[in-house]
XYZ file of C-alpha atoms in Angstrom:
178
model
C -44.854 105.173 -15.417
C -46.702 102.443 -13.603
C -49.902 100.667 -14.331
C -52.848 102.961 -15.198
C -55.246 101.078 -12.929
C -52.987 101.216 -9.908
C -52.885 104.598 -8.229
C -49.631 105.955 -6.948
C -49.040 106.508 -3.280
C -49.932 110.110 -2.414
C -47.883 110.346 0.750
C -44.432 109.745 2.166
C -44.063 107.793 5.380
C -41.974 109.230 8.211
C -38.258 108.477 7.938
C -38.086 107.041 11.459
C -41.196 105.038 12.408
C -40.844 105.048 16.201
C -40.142 108.663 17.125
C -42.145 109.248 20.329
C -42.457 113.027 19.924
C -43.772 112.745 16.363
C -46.244 110.047 17.399
C -47.625 112.251 20.201
C -48.067 115.187 17.814
C -49.785 112.966 15.255
C -52.126 111.562 17.925
C -53.122 115.115 18.909
C -53.886 115.964 15.272
C -55.870 112.731 14.800
C -58.062 113.497 17.799
C -58.405 117.235 17.041
C -59.451 116.788 13.410
C -61.213 113.419 13.798
C -58.997 111.664 11.282
C -59.280 107.976 10.518
C -55.571 107.154 10.600
C -52.096 108.650 10.409
C -52.015 108.226 6.637
C -54.248 111.293 6.346
C -51.711 113.340 8.286
C -48.895 112.032 6.100
C -50.842 113.066 2.978
C -51.209 116.598 4.339
C -47.519 116.698 5.305
C -46.554 115.615 1.804
C -48.743 118.345 0.286
C -47.125 120.981 2.492
C -43.665 119.623 1.729
C -44.319 119.867 -2.035
C -45.713 123.404 -1.796
C -42.701 124.522 0.218
C -40.267 122.810 -2.158
C -41.856 124.549 -5.141
C -41.766 127.915 -3.350
C -38.069 127.532 -2.505
C -37.321 126.691 -6.125
C -39.291 129.683 -7.403
C -37.713 132.074 -4.899
C -34.274 131.060 -6.133
C -34.935 131.937 -9.773
C -36.198 135.065 -11.497
C -37.298 134.676 -15.107
C -40.567 135.230 -16.935
C -41.384 131.538 -16.638
C -40.862 131.518 -12.861
C -43.005 134.659 -12.482
C -45.837 132.804 -14.202
C -45.286 129.755 -11.972
C -45.237 131.962 -8.852
C -48.621 133.392 -9.787
C -49.975 129.906 -10.429
C -48.740 128.518 -7.095
C -50.045 131.490 -5.110
C -53.332 131.439 -7.021
C -53.781 127.747 -6.235
C -53.101 128.210 -2.516
C -55.297 131.312 -2.258
C -58.151 129.637 -4.178
C -58.098 126.719 -1.747
C -57.975 129.108 1.219
C -54.689 127.759 2.528
C -53.160 131.242 2.231
C -54.761 134.663 2.663
C -55.610 137.065 -0.158
C -52.558 139.320 0.266
C -50.005 136.519 0.621
C -46.573 136.410 -0.947
C -44.391 133.507 -1.935
C -42.487 133.826 1.362
C -45.685 132.900 3.233
C -45.707 129.494 1.536
C -42.596 128.591 3.524
C -44.555 129.139 6.764
C -47.295 126.609 5.912
C -48.073 123.889 8.420
C -49.980 120.624 8.279
C -52.839 122.216 10.215
C -53.304 124.819 7.468
C -54.138 121.984 5.072
C -56.215 119.984 7.583
C -58.402 123.042 8.301
C -59.558 123.112 4.665
C -60.930 119.558 4.618
C -64.689 119.116 4.264
C -64.808 117.117 7.491
C -63.264 119.984 9.465
C -65.451 122.622 7.809
C -68.623 120.674 8.661
C -67.592 120.584 12.319
C -66.599 124.267 12.334
C -69.950 125.315 10.843
C -71.735 123.522 13.678
C -73.390 120.871 11.534
C -71.976 118.198 13.850
C -71.119 117.999 17.521
C -67.669 116.439 17.084
C -65.085 116.051 14.333
C -65.680 112.281 14.282
C -69.403 112.838 13.843
C -68.638 115.226 10.984
C -66.678 112.464 9.290
C -69.585 110.041 9.709
C -72.046 112.581 8.265
C -69.839 113.130 5.221
C -69.145 109.441 4.573
C -72.819 108.487 4.955
C -73.893 111.144 2.464
C -75.658 113.587 4.778
C -73.541 116.586 3.706
C -73.883 118.505 0.452
C -71.892 121.258 -1.206
C -73.995 123.507 -3.478
C -76.763 120.900 -3.207
C -74.485 118.131 -4.483
C -73.752 115.219 -2.148
C -70.058 114.785 -1.348
C -68.984 111.671 0.524
C -65.242 112.282 0.781
C -64.139 113.765 4.123
C -60.777 114.730 2.632
C -62.362 116.967 -0.028
C -60.486 120.283 -0.028
C -63.055 123.070 0.274
C -62.299 126.093 -1.879
C -62.630 129.621 -0.537
C -65.965 130.395 -2.233
C -67.572 127.088 -1.315
C -67.480 127.547 2.469
C -70.936 129.117 2.724
C -72.608 126.486 0.559
C -71.896 123.565 2.916
C -75.078 122.125 4.386
C -77.153 119.029 4.882
C -78.227 117.026 1.848
C -81.905 117.748 1.188
C -83.271 114.179 1.405
C -81.032 113.185 4.293
C -82.721 112.012 7.520
C -80.174 114.067 9.474
C -81.332 117.179 7.610
C -84.932 116.415 8.555
C -83.978 115.965 12.219
C -82.048 119.227 12.122
C -85.044 121.082 10.647
C -87.423 119.743 13.310
C -84.990 120.767 16.053
C -84.727 124.274 14.569
C -88.515 124.541 14.384
C -88.907 123.415 18.005
C -86.252 125.744 19.462
C -88.099 129.059 18.935
C -91.297 127.563 20.365
C -89.469 126.490 23.519
C -87.903 129.938 23.877
C -91.297 131.718 23.708
C -92.812 129.654 26.511
C -90.013 130.466 28.962
């Protein structure tokens, strides 16, 4: 059971710590998604591994209970945007770490153009400049659900939001003079 005040580890470390090929791939992911450390990649890998394990188990059985569990697993993955709307349980076996990393708040902020780089997106989120439905979220690893994508923006009282608004107001004026 463990102690209630001590959280369990949410990731599994690689079985062989000094595999050069794995390290190179992890370094590419860290730089592409602006991650803080490899632990974030390992968390995503563990999530994918668990989803795939559950899908394999559910594909092997066919009862009323497993049908319900299939719907729940697919509903969860579709709600989080990891899988598409018309996905089947077989598609869960094709998941990759990048599918999970693309759904993080940090990545979505960068993709929406609210930051210049993925690292800057992380800084904006951690410092409280990013809001989701008007509510400040300061966790870059927050998994953005499918319906929440459009509601990502700057926090209203953030100085970054004020700078962004002044830049947007100045851009049309500069375009008219030219």
